[in-house]
Coordinates of C-alpha atoms in Angstrom, one line a residue:
X1 CA -3.7 -3.5 -8.3
X2 CA -5.2 -6.5 -6.5
X3 CA -6.3 -7.2 -2.9
X4 CA -5.4 -10.2 -0.7
X5 CA -9.3 -11.5 -0.3
X6 CA -8.2 -12.5 3.2
X7 CA -7.3 -9.5 4.7
X8 CA -8.7 -6.3 3.8
X9 CA -6.5 -4.1 5.3
X10 CA -3.7 -5.2 2.9
X11 CA -3.6 -4.5 -0.7
X12 CA -0.9 -5.7 -3.4
X13 CA 0.1 -3.6 -6.1
X14 CA 2.0 -4.4 -9.1
X15 CA 3.1 -2.1 -11.8
X16 CA 4.0 -2.5 -15.4
X17 CA 6.0 0.9 -15.9
X18 CA 7.4 3.7 -13.7
X19 CA 4.5 5.9 -15.1
X20 CA 2.0 3.7 -13.2
X21 CA 3.9 3.7 -10.2
X22 CA 2.6 7.0 -8.6
X23 CA -0.8 6.7 -9.9
X24 CA -1.6 3.1 -8.6
X25 CA 0.2 3.6 -5.2
X26 CA -1.6 6.9 -4.4
X27 CA -5.2 4.9 -5.5
X28 CA -4.1 2.1 -2.9
X29 CA -3.5 4.7 -0.1
X30 CA -6.6 6.3 -0.7
X31 CA -8.6 3.2 -0.4
X32 CA -7.1 2.5 3.0
X33 CA -7.4 5.9 4.0
X34 CA -11.2 5.4 3.6
X35 CA -11.1 2.6 5.5
X36 CA -8.6 3.7 8.4
X37 CA -11.3 6.6 9.1
X38 CA -13.7 3.7 10.7
X39 CA -11.2 2.5 13.3
X40 CA -9.0 5.5 13.8
X41 CA -6.2 3.5 14.9
X42 CA -3.9 2.3 12.3
X43 CA -1.4 4.1 9.9
X44 CA -0.5 3.4 6.5
X45 CA 2.8 1.6 5.7
X46 CA 4.0 1.2 2.0
X47 CA 6.3 -1.4 1.3
X48 CA 8.7 -2.0 -1.8
X49 CA 9.2 -5.8 -2.5
X50 CA 10.7 -5.6 -6.1
X51 CA 10.9 -2.8 -8.7
X52 CA 7.3 -3.5 -9.3
X53 CA 5.8 -5.0 -6.2
X54 CA 4.4 -3.0 -3.4
X55 CA 2.0 -3.7 -0.4
X56 CA 0.1 -1.0 1.2
X57 CA -1.5 -1.9 4.7
X58 CA -3.1 -0.5 7.9
X59 CA -0.6 -1.5 10.3
X60 CA -1.0 -1.0 13.9
X61 CA 2.3 0.1 14.7
X62 CA 1.9 3.5 12.6
X63 CA 0.0 5.8 13.9
X64 CA -3.2 7.2 12.6
X65 CA -2.8 9.7 9.9
X66 CA 0.7 8.8 9.2
X67 CA 1.9 6.9 6.2
X68 CA 5.4 5.5 6.3
X69 CA 7.4 3.8 3.3
X70 CA 9.8 1.0 3.7
X71 CA 12.3 -0.8 1.3
X72 CA 12.0 -5.0 1.8
X73 CA 14.4 -5.8 -1.2

């Protein structure tokens, strides 16, 4: 997992195999859920860009306390 240094509300996740998928996405969601508590105005969007690449971000169009998933490939 790595972050985009210019945007603290966005995490990029790349997994090597299916076994890592749930663990890495859970970690990213937990990190952003902690950040969301400070603003209380954004939910979490998990977007799949390929079989291995995901973004997890705090998004103003997603209600606080909600996690939505989206396929972008």
